[in-house]
């Protein structure tokens, strides 16, 4: 069963076309990764799912329903959450407030549920509990990334989209974050992971896509892509 | 004697500053959230003055005698109507231009400002209008002789107290409620807020409504105090409040309040001890000085609570 599907999606910024006829899908419960060089259009693809920028061609389906023209703010409530490029936490708010913002799409009646998810998030990232009252802008890069992931989890998304969560982090922190992602996936959340860190990502993923200049150039299982000589040369440092 | 004059100017300045502060928060909140100076904001204050007179007349016709009750009702009705004006201005003049060139909403704001002024001028007349005073009397503080005292009228006291209460309520709303948190989120990263599910158009509308409501409080209080107004009062009040907002650090809520008080005190002391004619020149010189030494304004650091 497909949870997310892109059909020949075209997108870009004004006159600048970035995505060309991108088709891909993510099945329920899968971990799918998208790798590609700088400027390939990976972040644009994720943001296009949320209508920022809006797709100018093709269709985006969530649970088989066309969401291409949905208002951005309605999508979180449909079960998608994004950990965006650059984390984009709210720097002037406390850690606790940032997490609360992650749950704005949850209806009032589910408040007890939100409290449970919060406990779960703080269990996965104890540092967020310790820093609950601290301004998020003063957190370290790794802590901010954990906060961005925690915030995205607060809406209990069925599909969690992550844009280079390992960027700029120390190896130990990356290990920690990938461990958490594995755990989230094991609980049944579908993951769509954009990564430069292709090695890690392909090891974690069931399937992967390679984006080149806004086009899907290759697709296959994680192992198949890891073994592919072209992928190795371009994204894995040629070993 | 000089002590009394000093204290008197401080009282007057505080009253004036409270009014500036109330209007300034509207500029600063709108700027914080959409990065735009709402040049029509002063007109909202002017409209509140007219509404005050209209509602007061209506209540008098209905035979309402008690001034406190009348003030409360006028305040509530004026805030409600003015909030509607604030909402409409955003809906008609700004929202359609959300993704336009930055200059477009500015022009639109000036247009709305002219429309509101002339709409009031045509419908209410260009003359200066007045209302009978319903708030007489006051206190003589520090009295030490027939001429040596500090006068604090009931109206002045009402202005300061209401301003403090309004500011406190606004602060509580922004800092403590879920909707206030959404406002801060939109101000810090509008796209991210919408990704999380915040309806940013609604939040922006709420900010305009809040700003208009605060300006309405100022309009009602000043009208009750001075009793006279015309269709052009929004211009000067708007410029002064805008100055206060920039002085305090545009985008900062506490900055707007502080800027208002500083500007009010400065003006009052200058007219009391130096010269009344040049008080505006002094106010703007002060702004220039502050901006030279602290370009972001008194409290204009990105970290402070903004919206
Ligand atoms: N807001 C924007 N306005 C105009 N062009 C943009 C904008 N954002 C991105 N682009 C362009 O779109 C193209 C794709 O950018 P995108 O950020 O999607 O790449 P990416 O694959 O995420 O790269 P990276 O790995 O460096 O994050 C680039 O050429 C970039 O210059
Ligand atoms: Mg990117």
mmCIF file of N, CA, C and O and ligand atoms in Angstrom, chain A residues 37-44 46 85 163-164 167 194 196, ligand 2:
data_model
loop_
_atom_site.group_PDB
_atom_site.id
_atom_site.type_symbol
_atom_site.label_atom_id
_atom_site.label_comp_id
_atom_site.label_asym_id
_atom_site.label_seq_id
_atom_site.Cartn_x
_atom_site.Cartn_y
_atom_site.Cartn_z
ATOM 1 N N UNK A 37 23.266 15.009 -5.292
ATOM 2 C CA UNK A 37 24.309 16.000 -5.049
ATOM 3 C C UNK A 37 23.702 17.320 -4.594
ATOM 4 O O UNK A 37 22.489 17.512 -4.634
ATOM 5 N N UNK A 38 24.560 18.238 -4.171
ATOM 6 C CA UNK A 38 24.103 19.583 -3.811
ATOM 7 C C UNK A 38 23.370 20.203 -4.992
ATOM 8 O O UNK A 38 23.842 20.145 -6.113
ATOM 9 N N UNK A 39 22.218 20.786 -4.714
ATOM 10 C CA UNK A 39 21.480 21.471 -5.777
ATOM 11 C C UNK A 39 20.677 20.557 -6.673
ATOM 12 O O UNK A 39 20.077 21.013 -7.647
ATOM 13 N N UNK A 40 20.623 19.265 -6.363
ATOM 14 C CA UNK A 40 19.865 18.336 -7.207
ATOM 15 C C UNK A 40 18.361 18.597 -7.113
ATOM 16 O O UNK A 40 17.614 18.297 -8.040
ATOM 17 N N UNK A 41 17.945 19.151 -5.991
ATOM 18 C CA UNK A 41 16.524 19.447 -5.815
ATOM 19 C C UNK A 41 15.863 18.629 -4.718
ATOM 20 O O UNK A 41 14.640 18.558 -4.640
ATOM 21 N N UNK A 42 16.662 18.060 -3.824
ATOM 22 C CA UNK A 42 16.116 17.208 -2.766
ATOM 23 C C UNK A 42 15.232 18.003 -1.802
ATOM 24 O O UNK A 42 14.118 17.592 -1.495
ATOM 25 N N UNK A 43 15.759 19.129 -1.352
ATOM 26 C CA UNK A 43 14.963 19.939 -0.414
ATOM 27 C C UNK A 43 13.730 20.492 -1.108
ATOM 28 O O UNK A 43 12.644 20.562 -0.515
ATOM 29 N N UNK A 44 13.893 20.874 -2.361
ATOM 30 C CA UNK A 44 12.756 21.381 -3.122
ATOM 31 C C UNK A 44 11.664 20.318 -3.198
ATOM 32 O O UNK A 44 10.471 20.629 -3.057
ATOM 33 N N UNK A 46 11.010 17.884 -1.032
ATOM 34 C CA UNK A 46 10.319 17.766 0.258
ATOM 35 C C UNK A 46 9.380 18.949 0.488
ATOM 36 O O UNK A 46 8.253 18.775 0.944
ATOM 37 N N UNK A 85 15.360 21.112 6.209
ATOM 38 C CA UNK A 85 16.765 21.460 6.062
ATOM 39 C C UNK A 85 17.068 22.636 6.999
ATOM 40 O O UNK A 85 16.314 23.591 7.078
ATOM 41 N N UNK A 163 15.073 16.004 6.133
ATOM 42 C CA UNK A 163 15.989 16.598 5.163
ATOM 43 C C UNK A 163 17.384 16.706 5.777
ATOM 44 O O UNK A 163 17.656 17.601 6.570
ATOM 45 N N UNK A 164 18.250 15.793 5.419
ATOM 46 C CA UNK A 164 19.637 15.765 5.885
ATOM 47 C C UNK A 164 19.780 15.960 7.390
ATOM 48 O O UNK A 164 20.417 16.904 7.847
ATOM 49 N N UNK A 167 23.430 16.393 8.818
ATOM 50 C CA UNK A 167 24.317 17.444 8.303
ATOM 51 C C UNK A 167 25.022 18.204 9.424
ATOM 52 O O UNK A 167 24.395 18.741 10.324
ATOM 53 N N UNK A 194 16.024 12.170 3.247
ATOM 54 C CA UNK A 194 16.932 12.776 2.279
ATOM 55 C C UNK A 194 18.298 12.862 2.935
ATOM 56 O O UNK A 194 18.396 13.329 4.074
ATOM 57 N N UNK A 196 22.790 13.324 2.387
ATOM 58 C CA UNK A 196 24.066 13.377 1.672
ATOM 59 C C UNK A 196 24.918 12.205 2.145
ATOM 60 O O UNK A 196 25.738 11.684 1.424
HETATM 61 MG MG1 LIG C 2 18.833 20.530 0.525
#
